Coordinates of C-alpha atoms and ligand atoms in Angstrom, one line a residue:
M252 CA 4.5 -65.5 26.7
I253 CA 5.9 -66.2 30.1
L254 CA 7.8 -63.6 32.0
D255 CA 9.8 -64.7 35.0
L256 CA 10.6 -61.9 37.4
A257 CA 12.4 -64.1 39.9
D258 CA 12.3 -62.2 43.3
L259 CA 12.2 -58.7 41.6
G260 CA 9.2 -56.6 42.8
L261 CA 7.2 -54.2 40.7
D262 CA 8.3 -51.5 43.1
E263 CA 11.9 -52.5 42.4
G264 CA 12.0 -52.0 38.6
A265 CA 10.1 -55.1 37.4
T266 CA 7.6 -52.8 35.5
V267 CA 10.4 -52.3 32.9
L268 CA 10.3 -56.0 32.1
V269 CA 6.5 -56.2 32.2
K270 CA 6.2 -53.3 29.7
R271 CA 8.8 -54.9 27.3
A272 CA 7.0 -58.2 27.5
L273 CA 3.6 -56.5 26.7
A274 CA 5.1 -54.6 23.8
A275 CA 6.2 -58.0 22.3
S276 CA 3.1 -60.0 23.2
P277 CA -0.6 -59.1 23.8
V278 CA -0.9 -61.6 26.6
I279 CA 1.7 -62.5 29.2
T280 CA 1.9 -64.8 32.2
V281 CA 4.0 -63.4 35.0
R282 CA 5.9 -65.5 37.4
G283 CA 7.8 -64.4 40.5
T284 CA 8.4 -64.7 44.2
A285 CA 8.1 -61.1 45.3
P286 CA 5.7 -61.1 48.3
T287 CA 3.2 -58.6 47.0
L288 CA 3.5 -59.4 43.3
A289 CA -0.1 -60.3 42.6
L290 CA -1.4 -57.2 44.4
D291 CA 1.0 -54.8 42.8
L292 CA 0.5 -56.3 39.4
A293 CA -3.3 -55.8 39.6
A294 CA -2.9 -52.2 40.7
W295 CA -0.4 -51.4 38.0
C296 CA -2.5 -53.0 35.3
R297 CA -5.5 -50.9 36.4
A298 CA -3.5 -47.7 36.2
Q299 CA -2.0 -48.6 32.8
G300 CA -5.3 -49.8 31.3
H301 CA -4.3 -53.4 31.0
G302 CA -6.4 -56.4 31.8
C303 CA -5.2 -58.6 34.7
A304 CA -6.5 -62.0 35.9
G305 CA -4.3 -63.4 38.6
L306 CA -0.9 -63.2 37.1
V307 CA -2.1 -63.2 33.5
V308 CA -1.9 -59.7 31.9
T309 CA -3.7 -58.7 28.7
R310 CA -2.5 -55.7 26.9
G311 CA -5.1 -53.0 27.2
P312 CA -7.0 -51.4 24.3
F313 CA -5.8 -48.0 25.5
D314 CA -2.5 -47.7 23.7
R315 CA -0.6 -44.5 24.5
L316 CA 1.4 -44.7 21.4
G317 CA -1.6 -45.3 19.1
G318 CA -1.5 -41.8 17.7
A319 CA 2.3 -41.4 18.0
E320 CA 4.2 -40.5 14.9
R321 CA 7.9 -40.8 13.9
A322 CA 9.3 -37.2 13.5
G323 CA 11.0 -38.0 10.2
G324 CA 14.1 -40.1 10.3
L325 CA 17.5 -39.5 11.9
D326 CA 18.7 -38.5 8.4
E327 CA 15.4 -38.0 6.8
V328 CA 14.3 -34.4 6.6
V329 CA 10.7 -33.9 5.7
A330 CA 9.3 -31.0 3.6
H331 CA 6.8 -29.7 6.2
P332 CA 7.4 -30.9 9.8
P333 CA 4.2 -30.3 11.8
A334 CA 4.3 -27.8 14.7
W335 CA 3.3 -30.5 17.2
W336 CA 6.6 -32.4 16.6
G337 CA 7.9 -29.3 18.4
L338 CA 11.2 -29.8 20.2
A339 CA 11.3 -33.6 19.6
A340 CA 14.6 -34.9 18.2
R341 CA 14.4 -35.7 14.5
G342 CA 13.7 -39.4 14.2
A343 CA 12.0 -39.6 17.7
L344 CA 8.6 -41.2 18.2
V345 CA 6.4 -38.3 19.2
E346 CA 3.4 -39.2 21.4
A347 CA 0.1 -37.7 20.3
G348 CA -1.1 -34.7 22.3
A349 CA 2.3 -32.9 22.4
P350 CA 1.7 -29.1 22.3
A351 CA 2.1 -27.3 18.9
L352 CA 4.8 -24.7 19.2
D353 CA 5.0 -21.4 17.3
L354 CA 7.6 -22.4 14.7
P355 CA 6.6 -20.5 11.5
L356 CA 10.0 -21.1 9.7
A357 CA 9.1 -24.7 9.0
G358 CA 9.5 -25.3 5.2
K359 CA 12.4 -27.3 4.0
R360 CA 12.5 -25.3 0.8
E361 CA 13.0 -22.1 2.7
V362 CA 15.7 -23.1 5.1
W363 CA 17.5 -26.3 4.0
A364 CA 20.9 -26.8 2.6
D365 CA 22.6 -30.2 2.3
E366 CA 25.9 -28.3 3.2
A367 CA 24.6 -27.3 6.6
A368 CA 26.0 -30.3 8.5
R369 CA 29.4 -29.9 6.9
L370 CA 29.5 -26.2 7.5
Y371 CA 28.5 -26.7 11.2
A372 CA 31.2 -29.3 11.7
Q373 CA 33.7 -26.9 10.1
A374 CA 32.6 -24.0 12.3
A375 CA 32.8 -26.1 15.4
A376 CA 36.3 -27.1 14.5
A377 CA 37.4 -23.6 13.7
Q378 CA 36.3 -21.8 16.9
W379 CA 39.2 -19.6 18.1
D380 CA 39.8 -18.1 21.5
P381 CA 40.1 -14.3 21.3
A382 CA 42.3 -14.3 24.4
T383 CA 45.0 -16.4 22.8
A384 CA 44.4 -16.1 19.0
I385 CA 45.1 -12.4 18.7
P386 CA 48.5 -10.8 19.3
W387 CA 47.0 -8.1 21.6
D388 CA 50.5 -6.9 22.6
A389 CA 51.9 -6.5 19.1
P390 CA 53.7 -3.2 18.7
I391 CA 51.7 -0.2 17.3
A392 CA 54.1 2.1 15.5
H393 CA 51.7 4.2 13.4
G394 CA 50.7 7.7 14.2
A395 CA 47.7 8.9 16.2
E396 CA 45.6 9.9 13.1
V397 CA 46.0 6.4 11.7
E398 CA 45.0 4.9 15.1
D399 CA 41.9 7.2 15.0
A400 CA 41.0 5.8 11.6
I401 CA 41.3 2.2 12.8
V402 CA 39.0 3.0 15.8
Q403 CA 36.5 4.5 13.4
V404 CA 36.6 1.4 11.2
M405 CA 36.2 -0.8 14.3
T406 CA 33.2 1.3 15.4
Y407 CA 31.6 0.7 12.0
L408 CA 32.4 -3.0 12.0
I409 CA 30.9 -3.5 15.5
E410 CA 27.5 -2.2 14.5
N411 CA 27.5 -4.3 11.4
E412 CA 28.5 -7.4 13.3
T413 CA 25.7 -6.7 15.7
A414 CA 23.2 -6.7 12.8
A415 CA 24.8 -9.9 11.6
L416 CA 24.3 -11.5 15.0
L417 CA 20.7 -10.4 15.6
V418 CA 19.2 -10.9 12.2
P419 CA 19.9 -14.7 12.0
A420 CA 19.3 -15.1 15.7
R421 CA 15.7 -13.8 15.3
F422 CA 15.1 -16.3 12.6
L423 CA 16.7 -19.0 14.7
G424 CA 14.0 -18.5 17.3
K425 CA 11.3 -19.2 14.7
L426 CA 13.0 -22.2 13.0
H427 CA 11.5 -25.6 13.3
P428 CA 14.1 -27.8 15.2
H429 CA 13.5 -30.6 12.7
F430 CA 16.1 -28.8 10.6
R431 CA 18.6 -29.5 13.3
E432 CA 21.8 -28.9 11.2
V433 CA 20.5 -25.5 10.1
M434 CA 19.6 -24.6 13.7
Q435 CA 23.1 -25.6 14.9
L436 CA 24.7 -23.7 12.1
L437 CA 22.8 -20.5 12.9
A438 CA 23.6 -20.9 16.5
I439 CA 27.3 -21.2 16.0
Q440 CA 27.1 -18.3 13.5
A441 CA 25.7 -16.1 16.2
A442 CA 28.6 -17.2 18.4
D443 CA 31.0 -16.2 15.6
E444 CA 29.5 -12.8 15.5
A445 CA 29.6 -12.4 19.2
R446 CA 33.4 -13.1 19.0
H447 CA 33.8 -10.6 16.2
I448 CA 32.0 -7.9 18.3
E449 CA 34.4 -8.7 21.1
V450 CA 37.6 -8.6 19.2
F451 CA 36.7 -5.4 17.2
T452 CA 35.8 -3.7 20.5
R453 CA 39.0 -4.9 22.2
R454 CA 41.1 -3.7 19.2
A455 CA 39.4 -0.3 19.3
R456 CA 40.1 0.1 23.0
L457 CA 43.8 -0.8 22.8
R458 CA 44.9 2.9 22.6
R459 CA 41.7 4.8 22.9
T460 CA 39.0 5.3 25.6
E461 CA 36.3 6.4 23.1
L462 CA 34.8 4.9 20.0
G463 CA 34.1 6.6 16.7
L464 CA 30.9 7.8 15.0
S465 CA 27.8 5.7 14.3
T466 CA 25.9 7.4 11.5
A467 CA 22.1 7.6 10.9
G468 CA 22.6 6.5 7.3
G469 CA 24.6 3.4 8.4
Q470 CA 22.0 2.5 11.0
A471 CA 19.2 3.1 8.4
S472 CA 20.8 0.6 6.1
L473 CA 21.1 -2.0 8.9
A474 CA 17.6 -1.4 10.1
S475 CA 16.3 -2.4 6.7
L476 CA 17.9 -5.8 7.3
F477 CA 16.6 -6.0 10.8
D478 CA 13.0 -5.3 9.8
E479 CA 12.9 -7.9 6.9
P480 CA 10.5 -10.7 7.9
D481 CA 11.2 -13.1 5.0
F482 CA 14.0 -15.5 5.7
A483 CA 15.1 -15.9 2.0
I484 CA 15.2 -12.1 1.5
A485 CA 17.0 -11.4 4.7
S486 CA 19.6 -14.1 4.0
F487 CA 20.0 -12.8 0.5
L488 CA 20.6 -9.2 1.6
L489 CA 22.6 -10.0 4.7
A490 CA 24.6 -13.1 3.9
V491 CA 25.0 -13.1 0.1
L492 CA 25.3 -9.4 -0.5
G493 CA 26.2 -7.8 2.9
E494 CA 28.6 -10.4 4.4
G495 CA 29.8 -11.2 0.9
S496 CA 30.9 -7.5 0.6
F497 CA 32.3 -7.6 4.1
L498 CA 34.6 -10.5 3.1
A499 CA 36.4 -8.2 0.7
L500 CA 36.5 -5.5 3.4
L501 CA 38.0 -7.9 6.0
H502 CA 40.6 -9.1 3.5
F503 CA 41.4 -5.5 2.8
L504 CA 42.0 -4.9 6.5
R505 CA 44.0 -8.2 6.8
D506 CA 46.3 -7.1 4.0
R507 CA 46.6 -3.4 4.6
A508 CA 46.2 -2.6 8.3
P509 CA 49.4 -1.2 9.7
D510 CA 49.5 -3.3 12.9
A511 CA 49.6 -7.1 13.4
C512 CA 46.6 -7.0 15.9
T513 CA 44.2 -5.4 13.4
R514 CA 45.4 -7.7 10.6
E515 CA 44.8 -10.8 12.7
V516 CA 41.3 -9.8 14.0
A517 CA 40.3 -9.2 10.3
R518 CA 41.9 -12.4 9.1
L519 CA 40.1 -14.6 11.7
A520 CA 36.7 -12.8 11.3
A521 CA 37.0 -13.2 7.5
Q522 CA 37.5 -17.0 7.9
D523 CA 34.2 -17.2 9.8
E524 CA 32.4 -14.8 7.4
A525 CA 33.3 -17.1 4.5
R526 CA 31.1 -19.8 6.1
H527 CA 28.2 -17.5 6.7
V528 CA 28.3 -16.5 3.1
A529 CA 28.6 -20.1 2.0
F530 CA 25.4 -21.1 3.9
G531 CA 23.4 -18.2 2.6
L532 CA 24.4 -19.1 -1.0
A533 CA 23.8 -22.8 -0.4
H534 CA 20.3 -22.6 0.9
L535 CA 19.3 -19.9 -1.6
A536 CA 20.7 -21.8 -4.6
R537 CA 18.7 -24.8 -3.5
H538 CA 15.6 -22.6 -2.9
V539 CA 15.7 -20.9 -6.4
T540 CA 16.2 -24.3 -8.1
E541 CA 12.9 -25.5 -6.4
E542 CA 11.2 -22.1 -6.8
P543 CA 12.6 -20.1 -9.8
A544 CA 10.1 -17.3 -9.1
L545 CA 12.1 -16.5 -5.9
R546 CA 14.7 -14.7 -8.1
G547 CA 12.2 -12.1 -9.0
R548 CA 11.4 -11.5 -5.3
L549 CA 15.1 -11.2 -4.5
A550 CA 15.7 -8.7 -7.2
A551 CA 12.6 -6.7 -6.1
A552 CA 14.0 -6.7 -2.5
I553 CA 17.2 -5.1 -3.6
E554 CA 15.3 -2.5 -5.6
R555 CA 13.0 -1.8 -2.7
R556 CA 15.8 -1.4 -0.2
H557 CA 17.7 0.8 -2.6
A558 CA 14.7 3.1 -2.9
A559 CA 14.1 3.1 0.8
L560 CA 17.7 4.1 1.4
A561 CA 18.0 6.6 -1.5
H562 CA 17.7 9.5 0.9
T563 CA 20.6 8.4 3.1
A564 CA 24.2 9.2 2.5
G565 CA 25.2 5.5 2.2
L566 CA 28.7 4.7 3.5
N567 CA 29.6 7.6 5.8
A568 CA 32.4 9.8 4.9
E569 CA 34.1 9.0 8.2
V570 CA 34.4 5.3 7.3
F571 CA 35.5 6.0 3.8
D572 CA 38.1 8.5 4.9
A573 CA 39.2 6.1 7.7
L574 CA 39.7 3.3 5.2
V575 CA 41.7 5.6 2.9
L576 CA 43.9 6.7 5.8
L577 CA 44.3 3.2 7.1
A578 CA 45.5 2.0 3.7
A579 CA 47.7 5.1 3.3
G580 CA 49.4 4.7 6.7
A581 CA 50.2 8.4 6.8
L582 CA 48.8 11.8 5.9
T583 CA 51.2 12.7 3.1
P584 CA 49.8 13.3 -0.4
A585 CA 51.6 10.4 -1.9
A586 CA 50.4 8.0 0.8
L587 CA 46.8 9.3 0.6
R588 CA 46.8 8.8 -3.2
R589 CA 47.8 5.2 -2.7
G590 CA 45.3 4.7 0.1
H591 CA 42.5 6.2 -2.0
A592 CA 43.3 4.0 -5.0
A593 CA 43.3 1.0 -2.7
V594 CA 39.8 1.8 -1.4
L595 CA 38.5 2.2 -4.9
D596 CA 40.0 -1.2 -5.7
L597 CA 38.2 -2.5 -2.7
V598 CA 34.8 -1.1 -3.9
R599 CA 35.4 -2.7 -7.3
E600 CA 36.3 -6.0 -5.7
M601 CA 33.2 -6.0 -3.6
D602 CA 31.1 -5.4 -6.7
A603 CA 32.8 -8.2 -8.6
G604 CA 32.2 -10.6 -5.6
R605 CA 28.5 -9.7 -5.5
R606 CA 28.1 -10.2 -9.3
G607 CA 29.8 -13.6 -9.0
R608 CA 27.4 -14.6 -6.1
L609 CA 24.4 -13.3 -8.0
A610 CA 25.4 -15.4 -11.0
R611 CA 25.6 -18.5 -8.7
L612 CA 22.0 -17.8 -7.9
G613 CA 21.2 -17.9 -11.6
F614 CA 21.0 -14.2 -12.4
D615 CA 22.3 -13.3 -15.9
Q616 CA 25.3 -11.1 -16.1
A617 CA 23.5 -7.9 -17.0
T618 CA 20.9 -8.3 -14.1
A619 CA 23.7 -9.2 -11.7
A620 CA 25.6 -6.0 -12.6
T621 CA 22.5 -3.9 -12.2
L622 CA 21.5 -5.5 -8.9
S623 CA 25.1 -5.3 -7.5
A624 CA 25.2 -1.6 -8.3
L625 CA 21.9 -1.1 -6.3
H626 CA 23.3 -2.8 -3.2
T627 CA 23.6 -0.4 -0.2
R628 CA 26.6 1.9 -0.2
N629 CA 27.0 1.0 3.4
F630 CA 28.4 -2.4 2.3
M631 CA 26.3 -4.5 4.7
Ligands
FE2_151 FE1 31.0 -11.3 11.6
FE2_152 FE1 28.8 -13.1 9.6

């Protein structure tokens, strides 16, 4: 093969053409009028390990890409990407000798869902700006005791949202980037939770300078999620059962809060939560199909968590009472009876939702009912 460089020197970019020519042909004859072409070509060939006689270049036996490997395909997700593919883009040609990174969450069976790309695109399109999406100046006409109840509920929501941010974020740091869509989805999910923390904090501060109570029992419940090292179990407890239950709670606030601002923060957070639940369900449904024994491990995890939390009070009385008062809208007996009934409806609705999601993971009705009843009384 003949490669004509015209007057382009090797120090002016001609190496690009020489490399391309050598990739296509094992022997090339170079032509050109650059003054130091022969000298430069000999030096470059020595450095690259190619043979060089005059202006005839022979591709060297030392081939940098000899041990290189294709990191799956652009749309081909492999079951067990090796650690040395590391941060390489899926589908890239990875040169041998790249460092192996510590990426223990690297099994397709554990993490993958075909829905991840669609859910990520949906999430990216549905991002909302807290500054403009919420009617922060909407009138607040309810009494001081109802406002206190809202602040208590917000205080509770914030710590739950914090767990919902940190638990997936910790797994994100261990996830093999080969599963790009899952990585992107977990990242945008963390951004969703960051926004939820922001808007619930802003709502709590509208009329108050102090937040409500954070209970030891509530934190114990969340700590049991925080400490869970297994991705499937953590997703199951957090996304399917916890965020699933929270969906009902956020819908309750959206429908029953006395002011437009609280209703809107709850409505927008619920929209995001629905995606978080959908991903948890999607990857676990796929996982249990490939590994039916996982169901037993998930059931055991609920039982274990229930036993570990048996000594705690579960949902704190402050949050329960605050939800009653929020739904009542006033401290009169008739209003409180209505509010109390509404909260009991909420608890039943949460249970029905959990049973439905457990059924989607292949649990029979009786098992689903038993497991749902064992779910933490703290909701998340
Ligand atoms: Fe959230
Ligand atoms: Fe969430």
